[in-house]
PDB file of C-alpha atoms in Angstrom:
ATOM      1  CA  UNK A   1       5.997  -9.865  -5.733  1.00  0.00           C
ATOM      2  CA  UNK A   2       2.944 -10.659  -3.627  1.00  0.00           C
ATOM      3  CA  UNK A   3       3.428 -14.414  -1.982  1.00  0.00           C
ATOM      4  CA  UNK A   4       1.737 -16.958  -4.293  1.00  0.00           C
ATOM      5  CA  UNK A   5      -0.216 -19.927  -2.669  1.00  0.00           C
ATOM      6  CA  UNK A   6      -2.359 -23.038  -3.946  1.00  0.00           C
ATOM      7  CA  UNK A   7      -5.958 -22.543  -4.415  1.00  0.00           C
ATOM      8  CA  UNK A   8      -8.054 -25.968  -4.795  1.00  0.00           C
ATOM      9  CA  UNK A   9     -11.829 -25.979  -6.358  1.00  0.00           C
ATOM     10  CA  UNK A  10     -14.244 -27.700  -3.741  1.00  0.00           C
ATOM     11  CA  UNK A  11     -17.230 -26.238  -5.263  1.00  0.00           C
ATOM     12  CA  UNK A  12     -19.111 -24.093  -7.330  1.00  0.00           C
ATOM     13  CA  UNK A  13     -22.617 -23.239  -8.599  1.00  0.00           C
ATOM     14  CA  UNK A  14     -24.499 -20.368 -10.793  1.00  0.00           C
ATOM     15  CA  UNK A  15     -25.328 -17.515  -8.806  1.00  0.00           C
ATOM     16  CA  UNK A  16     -26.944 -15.888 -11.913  1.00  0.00           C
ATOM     17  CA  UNK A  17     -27.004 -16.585 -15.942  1.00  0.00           C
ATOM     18  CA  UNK A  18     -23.613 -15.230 -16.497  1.00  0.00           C
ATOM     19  CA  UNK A  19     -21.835 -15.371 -12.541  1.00  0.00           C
ATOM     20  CA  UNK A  20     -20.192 -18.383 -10.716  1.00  0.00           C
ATOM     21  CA  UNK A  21     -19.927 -18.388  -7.118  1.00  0.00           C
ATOM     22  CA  UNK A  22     -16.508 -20.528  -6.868  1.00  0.00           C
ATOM     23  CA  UNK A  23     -15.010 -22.320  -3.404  1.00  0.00           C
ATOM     24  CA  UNK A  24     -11.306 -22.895  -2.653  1.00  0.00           C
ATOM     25  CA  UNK A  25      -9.517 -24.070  -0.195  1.00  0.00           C
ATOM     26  CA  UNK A  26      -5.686 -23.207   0.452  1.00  0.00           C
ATOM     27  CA  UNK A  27      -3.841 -26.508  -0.432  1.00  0.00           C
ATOM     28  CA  UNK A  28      -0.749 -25.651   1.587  1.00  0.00           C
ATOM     29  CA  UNK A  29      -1.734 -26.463   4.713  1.00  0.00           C
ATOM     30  CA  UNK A  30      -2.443 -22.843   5.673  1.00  0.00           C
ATOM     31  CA  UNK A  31      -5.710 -20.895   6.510  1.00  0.00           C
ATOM     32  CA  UNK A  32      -6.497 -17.455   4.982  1.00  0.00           C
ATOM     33  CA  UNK A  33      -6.582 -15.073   7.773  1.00  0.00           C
ATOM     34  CA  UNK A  34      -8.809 -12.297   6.017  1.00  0.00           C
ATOM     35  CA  UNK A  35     -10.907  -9.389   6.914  1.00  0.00           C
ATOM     36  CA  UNK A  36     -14.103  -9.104   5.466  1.00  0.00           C
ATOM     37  CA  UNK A  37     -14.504  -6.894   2.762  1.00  0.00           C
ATOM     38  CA  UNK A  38     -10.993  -7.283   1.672  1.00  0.00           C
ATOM     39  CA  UNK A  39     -10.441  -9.191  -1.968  1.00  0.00           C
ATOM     40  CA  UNK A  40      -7.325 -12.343  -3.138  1.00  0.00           C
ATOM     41  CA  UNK A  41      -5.900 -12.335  -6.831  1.00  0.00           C
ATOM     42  CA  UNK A  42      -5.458 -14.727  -8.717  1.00  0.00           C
ATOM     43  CA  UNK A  43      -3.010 -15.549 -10.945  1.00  0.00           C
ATOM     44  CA  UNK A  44      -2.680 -17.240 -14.689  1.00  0.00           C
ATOM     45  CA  UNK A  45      -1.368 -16.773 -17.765  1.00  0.00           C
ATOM     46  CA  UNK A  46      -2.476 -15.827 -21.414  1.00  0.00           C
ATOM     47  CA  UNK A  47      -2.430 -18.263 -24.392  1.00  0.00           C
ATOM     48  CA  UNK A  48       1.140 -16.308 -25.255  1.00  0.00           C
ATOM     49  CA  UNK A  49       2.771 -17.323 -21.728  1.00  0.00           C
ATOM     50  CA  UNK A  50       1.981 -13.672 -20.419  1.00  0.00           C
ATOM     51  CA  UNK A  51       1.473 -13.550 -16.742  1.00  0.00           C
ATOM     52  CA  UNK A  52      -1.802 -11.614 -15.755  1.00  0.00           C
ATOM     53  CA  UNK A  53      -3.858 -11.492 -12.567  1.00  0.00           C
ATOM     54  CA  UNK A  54      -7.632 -10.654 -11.303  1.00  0.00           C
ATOM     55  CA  UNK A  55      -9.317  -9.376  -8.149  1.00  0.00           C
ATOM     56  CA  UNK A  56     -11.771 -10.992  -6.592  1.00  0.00           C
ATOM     57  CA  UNK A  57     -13.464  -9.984  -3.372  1.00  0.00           C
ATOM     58  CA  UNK A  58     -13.723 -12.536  -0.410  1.00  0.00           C
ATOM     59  CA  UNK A  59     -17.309 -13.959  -0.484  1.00  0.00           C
ATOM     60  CA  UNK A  60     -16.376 -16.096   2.346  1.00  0.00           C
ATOM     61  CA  UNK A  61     -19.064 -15.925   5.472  1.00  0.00           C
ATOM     62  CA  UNK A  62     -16.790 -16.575   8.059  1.00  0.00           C
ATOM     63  CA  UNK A  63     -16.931 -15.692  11.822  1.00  0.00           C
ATOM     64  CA  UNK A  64     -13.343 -14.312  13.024  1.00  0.00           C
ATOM     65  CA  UNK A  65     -14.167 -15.103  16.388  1.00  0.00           C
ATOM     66  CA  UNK A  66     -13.702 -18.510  15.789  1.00  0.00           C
ATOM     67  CA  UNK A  67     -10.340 -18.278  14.076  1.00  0.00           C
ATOM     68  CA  UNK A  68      -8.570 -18.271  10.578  1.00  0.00           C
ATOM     69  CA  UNK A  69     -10.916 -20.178   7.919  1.00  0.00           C
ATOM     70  CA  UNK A  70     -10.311 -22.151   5.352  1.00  0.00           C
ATOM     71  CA  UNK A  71     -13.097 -21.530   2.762  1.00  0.00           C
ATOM     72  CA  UNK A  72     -11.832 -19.136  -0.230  1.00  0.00           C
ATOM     73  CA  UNK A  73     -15.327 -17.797  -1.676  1.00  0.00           C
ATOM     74  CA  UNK A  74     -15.378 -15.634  -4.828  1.00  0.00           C
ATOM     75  CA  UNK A  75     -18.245 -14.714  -7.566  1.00  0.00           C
ATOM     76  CA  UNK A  76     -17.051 -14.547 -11.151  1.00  0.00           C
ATOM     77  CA  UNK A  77     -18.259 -12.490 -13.999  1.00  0.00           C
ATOM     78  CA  UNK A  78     -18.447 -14.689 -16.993  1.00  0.00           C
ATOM     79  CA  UNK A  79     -17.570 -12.494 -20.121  1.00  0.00           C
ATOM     80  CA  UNK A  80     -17.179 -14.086 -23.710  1.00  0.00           C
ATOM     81  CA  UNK A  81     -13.621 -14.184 -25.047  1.00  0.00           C
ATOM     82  CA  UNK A  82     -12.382 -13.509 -21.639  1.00  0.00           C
ATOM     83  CA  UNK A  83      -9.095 -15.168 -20.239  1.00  0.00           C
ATOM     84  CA  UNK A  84     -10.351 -15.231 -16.347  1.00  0.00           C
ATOM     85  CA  UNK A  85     -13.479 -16.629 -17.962  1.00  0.00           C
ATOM     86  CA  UNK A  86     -11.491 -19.338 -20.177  1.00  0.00           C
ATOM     87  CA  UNK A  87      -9.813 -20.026 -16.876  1.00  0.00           C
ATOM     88  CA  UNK A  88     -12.321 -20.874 -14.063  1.00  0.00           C
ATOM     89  CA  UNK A  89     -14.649 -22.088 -16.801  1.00  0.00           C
ATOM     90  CA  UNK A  90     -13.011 -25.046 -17.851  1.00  0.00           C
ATOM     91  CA  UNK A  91     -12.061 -26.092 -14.056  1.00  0.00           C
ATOM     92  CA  UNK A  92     -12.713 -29.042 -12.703  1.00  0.00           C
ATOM     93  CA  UNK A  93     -13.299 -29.997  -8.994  1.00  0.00           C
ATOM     94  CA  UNK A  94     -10.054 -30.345  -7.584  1.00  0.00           C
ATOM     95  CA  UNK A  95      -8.226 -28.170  -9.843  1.00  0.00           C
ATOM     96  CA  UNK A  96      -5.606 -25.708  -8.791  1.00  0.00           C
ATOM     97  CA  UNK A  97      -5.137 -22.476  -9.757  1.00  0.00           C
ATOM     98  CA  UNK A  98      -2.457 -19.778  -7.874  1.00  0.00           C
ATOM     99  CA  UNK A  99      -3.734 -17.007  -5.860  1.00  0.00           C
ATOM    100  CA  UNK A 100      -2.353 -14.002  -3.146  1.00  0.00           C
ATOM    101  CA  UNK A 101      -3.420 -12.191  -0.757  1.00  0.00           C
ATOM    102  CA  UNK A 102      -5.554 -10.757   1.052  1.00  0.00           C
ATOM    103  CA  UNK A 103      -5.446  -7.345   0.139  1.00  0.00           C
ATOM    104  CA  UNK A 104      -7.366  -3.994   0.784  1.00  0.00           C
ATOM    105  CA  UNK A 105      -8.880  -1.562   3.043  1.00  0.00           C
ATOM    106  CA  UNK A 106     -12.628  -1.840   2.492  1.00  0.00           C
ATOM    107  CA  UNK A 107     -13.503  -3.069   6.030  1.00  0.00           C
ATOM    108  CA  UNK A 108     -15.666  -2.140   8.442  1.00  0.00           C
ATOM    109  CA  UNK A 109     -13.413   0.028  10.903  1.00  0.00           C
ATOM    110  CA  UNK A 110     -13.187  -1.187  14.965  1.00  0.00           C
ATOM    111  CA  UNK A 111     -13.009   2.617  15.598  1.00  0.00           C
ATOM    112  CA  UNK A 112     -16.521   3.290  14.414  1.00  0.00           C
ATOM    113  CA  UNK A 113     -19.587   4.982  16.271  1.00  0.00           C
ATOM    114  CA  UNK A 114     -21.598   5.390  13.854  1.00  0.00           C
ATOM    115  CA  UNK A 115     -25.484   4.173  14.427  1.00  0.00           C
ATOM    116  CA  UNK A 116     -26.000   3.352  10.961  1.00  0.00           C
ATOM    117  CA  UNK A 117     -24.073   1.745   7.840  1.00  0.00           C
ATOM    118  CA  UNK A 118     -25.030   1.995   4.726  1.00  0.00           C
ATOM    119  CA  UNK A 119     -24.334  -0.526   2.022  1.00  0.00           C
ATOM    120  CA  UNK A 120     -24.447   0.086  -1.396  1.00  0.00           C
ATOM    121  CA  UNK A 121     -23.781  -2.320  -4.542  1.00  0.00           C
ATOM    122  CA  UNK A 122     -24.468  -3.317  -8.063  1.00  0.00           C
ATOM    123  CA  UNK A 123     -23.670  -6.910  -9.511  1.00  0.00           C
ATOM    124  CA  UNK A 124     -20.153  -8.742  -7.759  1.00  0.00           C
ATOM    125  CA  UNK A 125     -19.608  -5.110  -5.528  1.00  0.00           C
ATOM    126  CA  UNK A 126     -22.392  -6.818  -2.935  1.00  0.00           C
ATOM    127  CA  UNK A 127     -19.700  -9.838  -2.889  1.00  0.00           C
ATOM    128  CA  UNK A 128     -17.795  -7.892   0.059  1.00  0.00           C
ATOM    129  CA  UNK A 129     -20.967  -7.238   1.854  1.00  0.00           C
ATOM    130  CA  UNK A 130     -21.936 -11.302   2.469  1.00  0.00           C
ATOM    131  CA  UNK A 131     -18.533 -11.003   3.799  1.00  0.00           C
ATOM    132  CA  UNK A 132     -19.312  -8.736   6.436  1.00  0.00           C
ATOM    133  CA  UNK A 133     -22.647 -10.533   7.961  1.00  0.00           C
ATOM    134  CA  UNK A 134     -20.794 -11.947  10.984  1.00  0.00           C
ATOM    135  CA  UNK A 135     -19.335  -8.402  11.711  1.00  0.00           C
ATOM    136  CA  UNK A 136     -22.577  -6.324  11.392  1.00  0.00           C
ATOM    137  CA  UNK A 137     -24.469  -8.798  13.881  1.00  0.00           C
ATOM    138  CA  UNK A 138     -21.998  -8.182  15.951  1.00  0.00           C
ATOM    139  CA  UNK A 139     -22.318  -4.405  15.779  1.00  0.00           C
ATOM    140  CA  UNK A 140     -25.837  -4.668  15.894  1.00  0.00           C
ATOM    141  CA  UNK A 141     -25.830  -6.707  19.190  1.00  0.00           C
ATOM    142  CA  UNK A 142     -23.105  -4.731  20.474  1.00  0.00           C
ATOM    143  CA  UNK A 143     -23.994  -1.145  19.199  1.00  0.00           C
ATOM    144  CA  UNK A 144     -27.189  -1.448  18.311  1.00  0.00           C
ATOM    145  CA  UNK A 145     -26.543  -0.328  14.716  1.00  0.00           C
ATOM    146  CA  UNK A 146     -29.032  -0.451  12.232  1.00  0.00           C
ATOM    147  CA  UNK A 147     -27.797  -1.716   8.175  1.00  0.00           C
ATOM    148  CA  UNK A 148     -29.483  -0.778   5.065  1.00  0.00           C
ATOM    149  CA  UNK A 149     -28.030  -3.079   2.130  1.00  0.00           C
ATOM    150  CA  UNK A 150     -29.641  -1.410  -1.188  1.00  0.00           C
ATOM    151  CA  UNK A 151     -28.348  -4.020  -4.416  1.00  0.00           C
ATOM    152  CA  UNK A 152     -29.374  -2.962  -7.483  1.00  0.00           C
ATOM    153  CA  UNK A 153     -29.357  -5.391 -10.808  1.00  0.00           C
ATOM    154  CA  UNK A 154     -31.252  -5.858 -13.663  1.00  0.00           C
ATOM    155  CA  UNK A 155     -33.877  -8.685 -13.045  1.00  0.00           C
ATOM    156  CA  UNK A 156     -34.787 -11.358  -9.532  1.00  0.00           C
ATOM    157  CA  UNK A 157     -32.395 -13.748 -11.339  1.00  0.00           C
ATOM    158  CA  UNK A 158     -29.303 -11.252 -10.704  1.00  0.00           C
ATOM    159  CA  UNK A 159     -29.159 -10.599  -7.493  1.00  0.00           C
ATOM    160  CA  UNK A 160     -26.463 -12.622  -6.232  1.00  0.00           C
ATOM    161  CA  UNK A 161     -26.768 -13.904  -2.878  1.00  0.00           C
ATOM    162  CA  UNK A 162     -30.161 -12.460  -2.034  1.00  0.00           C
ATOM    163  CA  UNK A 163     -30.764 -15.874  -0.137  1.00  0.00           C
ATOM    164  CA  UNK A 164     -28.752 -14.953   2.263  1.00  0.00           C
ATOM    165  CA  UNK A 165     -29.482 -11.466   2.614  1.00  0.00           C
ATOM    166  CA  UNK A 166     -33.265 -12.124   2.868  1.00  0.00           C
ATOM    167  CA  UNK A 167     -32.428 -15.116   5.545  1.00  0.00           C
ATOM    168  CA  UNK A 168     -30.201 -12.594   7.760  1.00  0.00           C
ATOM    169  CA  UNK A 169     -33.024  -9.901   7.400  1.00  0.00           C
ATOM    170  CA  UNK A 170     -35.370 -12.192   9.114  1.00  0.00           C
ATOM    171  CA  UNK A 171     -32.743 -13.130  11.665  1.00  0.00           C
ATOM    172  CA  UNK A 172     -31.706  -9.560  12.445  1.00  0.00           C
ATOM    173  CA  UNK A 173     -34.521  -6.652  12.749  1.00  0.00           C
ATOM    174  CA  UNK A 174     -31.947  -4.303  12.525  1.00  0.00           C
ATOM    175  CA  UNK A 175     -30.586  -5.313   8.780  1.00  0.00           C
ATOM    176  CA  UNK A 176     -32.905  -4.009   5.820  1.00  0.00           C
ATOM    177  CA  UNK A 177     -32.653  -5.433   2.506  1.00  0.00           C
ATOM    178  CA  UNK A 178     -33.615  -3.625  -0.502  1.00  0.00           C
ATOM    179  CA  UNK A 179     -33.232  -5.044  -3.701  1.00  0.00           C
ATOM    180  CA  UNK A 180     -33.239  -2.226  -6.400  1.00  0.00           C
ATOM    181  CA  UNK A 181     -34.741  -3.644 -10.378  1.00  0.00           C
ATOM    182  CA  UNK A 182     -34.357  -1.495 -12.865  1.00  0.00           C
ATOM    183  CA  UNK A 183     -35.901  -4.065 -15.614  1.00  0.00           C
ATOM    184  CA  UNK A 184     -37.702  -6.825 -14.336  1.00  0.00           C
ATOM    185  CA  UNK A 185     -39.662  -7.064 -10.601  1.00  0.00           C
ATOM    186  CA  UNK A 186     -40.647 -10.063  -9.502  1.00  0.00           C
ATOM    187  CA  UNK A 187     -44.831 -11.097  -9.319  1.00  0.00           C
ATOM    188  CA  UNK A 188     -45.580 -10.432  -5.458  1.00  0.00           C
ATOM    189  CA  UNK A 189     -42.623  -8.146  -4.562  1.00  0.00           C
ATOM    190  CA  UNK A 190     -41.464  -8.142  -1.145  1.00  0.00           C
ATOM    191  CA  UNK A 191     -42.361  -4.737   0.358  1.00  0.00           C
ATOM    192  CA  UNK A 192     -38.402  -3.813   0.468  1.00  0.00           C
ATOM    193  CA  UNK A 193     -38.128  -4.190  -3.333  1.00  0.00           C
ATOM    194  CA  UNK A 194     -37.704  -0.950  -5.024  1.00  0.00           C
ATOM    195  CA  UNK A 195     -38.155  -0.092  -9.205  1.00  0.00           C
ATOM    196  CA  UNK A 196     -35.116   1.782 -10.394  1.00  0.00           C
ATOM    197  CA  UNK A 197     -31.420   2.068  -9.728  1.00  0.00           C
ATOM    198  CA  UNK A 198     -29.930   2.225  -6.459  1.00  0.00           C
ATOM    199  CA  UNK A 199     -28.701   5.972  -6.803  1.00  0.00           C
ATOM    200  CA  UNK A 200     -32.457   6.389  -7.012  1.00  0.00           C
ATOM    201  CA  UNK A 201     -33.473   5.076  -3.823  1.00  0.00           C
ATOM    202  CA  UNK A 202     -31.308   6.835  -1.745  1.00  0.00           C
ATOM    203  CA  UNK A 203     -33.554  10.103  -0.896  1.00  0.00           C
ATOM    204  CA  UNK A 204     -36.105   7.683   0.690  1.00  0.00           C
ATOM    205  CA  UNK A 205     -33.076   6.248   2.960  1.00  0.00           C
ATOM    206  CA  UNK A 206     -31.909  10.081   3.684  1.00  0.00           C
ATOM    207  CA  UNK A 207     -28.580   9.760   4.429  1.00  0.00           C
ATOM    208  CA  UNK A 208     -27.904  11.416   7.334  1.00  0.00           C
ATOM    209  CA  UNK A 209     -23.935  12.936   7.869  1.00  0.00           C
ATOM    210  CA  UNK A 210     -25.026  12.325  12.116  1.00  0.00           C
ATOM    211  CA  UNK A 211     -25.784   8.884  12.021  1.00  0.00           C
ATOM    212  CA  UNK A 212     -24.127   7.633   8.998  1.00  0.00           C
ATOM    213  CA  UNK A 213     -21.220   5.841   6.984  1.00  0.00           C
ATOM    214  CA  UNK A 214     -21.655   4.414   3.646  1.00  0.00           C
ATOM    215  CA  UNK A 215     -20.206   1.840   1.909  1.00  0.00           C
ATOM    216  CA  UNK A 216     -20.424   1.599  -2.116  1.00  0.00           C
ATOM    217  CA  UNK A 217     -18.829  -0.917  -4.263  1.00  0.00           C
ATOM    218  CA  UNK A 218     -19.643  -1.710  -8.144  1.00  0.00           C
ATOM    219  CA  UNK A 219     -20.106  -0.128 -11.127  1.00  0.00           C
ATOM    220  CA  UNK A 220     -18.031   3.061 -11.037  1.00  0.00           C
ATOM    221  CA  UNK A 221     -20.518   5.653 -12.364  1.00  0.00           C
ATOM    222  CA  UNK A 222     -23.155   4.301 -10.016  1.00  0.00           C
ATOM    223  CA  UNK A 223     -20.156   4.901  -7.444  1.00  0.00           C
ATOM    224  CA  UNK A 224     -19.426   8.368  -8.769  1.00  0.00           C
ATOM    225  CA  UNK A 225     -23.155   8.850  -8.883  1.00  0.00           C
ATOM    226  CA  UNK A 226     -23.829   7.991  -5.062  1.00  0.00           C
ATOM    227  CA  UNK A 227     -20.517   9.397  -3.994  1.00  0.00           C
ATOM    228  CA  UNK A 228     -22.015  13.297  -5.090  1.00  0.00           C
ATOM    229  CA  UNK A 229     -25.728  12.114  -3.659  1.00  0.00           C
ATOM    230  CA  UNK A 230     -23.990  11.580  -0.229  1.00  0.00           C
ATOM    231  CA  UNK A 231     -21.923  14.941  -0.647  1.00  0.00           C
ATOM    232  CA  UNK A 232     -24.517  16.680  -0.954  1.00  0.00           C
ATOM    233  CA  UNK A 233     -26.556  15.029   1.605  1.00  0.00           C
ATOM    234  CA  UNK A 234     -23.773  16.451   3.926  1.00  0.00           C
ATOM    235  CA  UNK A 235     -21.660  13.044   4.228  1.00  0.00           C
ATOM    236  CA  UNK A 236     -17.919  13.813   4.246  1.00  0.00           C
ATOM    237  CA  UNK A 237     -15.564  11.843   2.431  1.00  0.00           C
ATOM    238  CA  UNK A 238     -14.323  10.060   5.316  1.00  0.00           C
ATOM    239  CA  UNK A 239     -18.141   8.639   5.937  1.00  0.00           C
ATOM    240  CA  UNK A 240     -17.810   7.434   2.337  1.00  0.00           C
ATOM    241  CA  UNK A 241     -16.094   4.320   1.880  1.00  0.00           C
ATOM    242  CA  UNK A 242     -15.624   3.276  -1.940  1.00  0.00           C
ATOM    243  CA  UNK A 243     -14.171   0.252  -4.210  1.00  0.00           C
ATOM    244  CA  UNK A 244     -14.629   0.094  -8.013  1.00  0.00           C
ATOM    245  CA  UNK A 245     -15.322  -2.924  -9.862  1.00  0.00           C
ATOM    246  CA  UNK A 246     -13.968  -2.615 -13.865  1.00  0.00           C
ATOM    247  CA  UNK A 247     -15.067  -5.641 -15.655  1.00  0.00           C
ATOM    248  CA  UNK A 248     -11.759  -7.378 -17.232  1.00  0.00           C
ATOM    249  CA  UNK A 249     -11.671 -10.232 -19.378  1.00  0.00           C
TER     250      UNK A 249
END
C-alpha cells in the first residue's frame, strides 16, 4: 500500500462550467517532491465504507530549482452522481482529504536532444503540461527547443488554463499555443486558434521523426488517433510519449 499523507484545501476556483482547479497543501509537515508531469491519488470511500481512489495529475507550476514545493494543484472533472465529485464538491477550505504519491513516468526526459516537443491534449490531459512550464523554459534557454502545445476542447470557456499558456507564449518566442475548437471560436480569434480537433491540426505542424518527440495526454481515441498520425509521419514509439485519461465517477 502506497504511503498515505494529509492533503489540506487552501483554494479553489472554476476553471470551466463543469472543472475545479483545487489547491492543497501537505499538512504533515512535508513538501511533495514531484516531477512535472507526474499525477497524486487520492483516496476516499463510497457511501458503503468501500475504499476507492482517483488520479489526478500535478497542476502545480513549480520551479525544481528552487527546491521541494508545497502547493498540491489538481483540476477536477465534475460528473453528476459521481463519488470524486460528491467528494471535493462539498469541501470546504481547510478540509482534509488523504492522498499518495507522486506517481508516473510522463516527464520530460534529462536525456533528450530533441529540438522540438510536441504537446498534445484534450480537457484535464493539458493539466501535466502547466506542470512542465518551468522545465521547457529551461530547455528552451538551454537547448534552444522550440514547443508546440495544441489543446483541443469544445468552446473558449473550456480551455483550462489558457491564461497561462497565452501569458508564457508572450514570454517565450519559442512556445506556440494553439487552441483547437471544434464547436464554438471565439469573436476575434487569435491567429494560433485553429477550427477542429487536435488530430486535425497536426499535418500543418508536420511532425517531423528528426526533430521531434510528442507528448499526448486525454481522451484515449484522440490518443489512439494521434498515436497512428505520428506513426505514420515516421515518429517511433519511443518519440511518442502517452497517458490516458478515463473519466470515473
Amino acid at each position: 500500500m502506497p504511503i498515505q499523507f494529509p492533503l489540506k484545501l487552501v483554494g479553489r476556483r472554476m476553471l470551466a462550467p463543469s472543472i475545479g482547479h483545487y489547491q492543497f497543501v501537505r499538512d504533515d509537515g512535508q513538501p511533495l517532491d514531484f516531477l512535472p508531469g507526474q499525477f497524486i491519488q487520492v483516496h476516499f470511500d463510497y457511501a458503503d465504507g468501500t475504499a476507492t481512489k482517483r488520479s489526478y495529475s500535478l497542476a502545480t507550476i513549480h520551479d525544481r530549482a528552487l527546491g521541494p514545493g508545497e502547493a498540491v494543484e489538481i483540476a477536477v472533472s465534475f460528473v453528476p452522481g459521481g463519488a470524486a465529485t460528491a467528494l471535493f464538491e462539498g469541501m470546504a477550505l481547510g478540509d482534509h482529504v488523504s492522498g499518495s504519491g507522486p506517481f508516473g513516468r510522463f516527464c520530460l526526459q534529462p536525456g533528450d536532444h530533441n529540438a522540438r516537443y510536441l504537446l498534445i491534449a484534450t480537457g484535464t490531459g493539458v493539466t501535466p503540461y502547466r506542470s512542465m512550464l518551468p522545465q521547457l523554459r529551461t530547455a528552451m534557454q538551454e537547448r534552444g527547443v522550440e514547443v508546440v502545445l495544441l489543446q483541443g476542447a469544445r468552446s473558449p470557456g473550456e480551455l483550462l488554463y489558457s491564461d497561462d499558456f497565452h501569458a508564457f507564449a508572450a514570454a517565450n518566442p519559442g512556445f506556440r499555443y494553439m487552441p483547437c475548437l471544434s464547436r464554438e471560436l471565439p469573436e476575434n480569434p487569435h491567429p494560433d486558434v485553429r477550427q477542429g480537433y487536435v488530430q486535425q491540426q497536426l499535418a500543418e505542424i508536420a511532425p517531423d521523426p528528426a526533430r521531434d518527440i510528442a507528448y499526448l495526454c486525454g481522451n484515449p481515441d484522440m490518443v489512439d488517433t494521434c498515436v497512428e498520425a505520428l506513426k505514420q509521419a515516421g515518429l517511433p514509439m519511443p518519440q511518442i510519449r502517452r497517458e490516458k485519461y478515463v473519466s470515473s465517477t
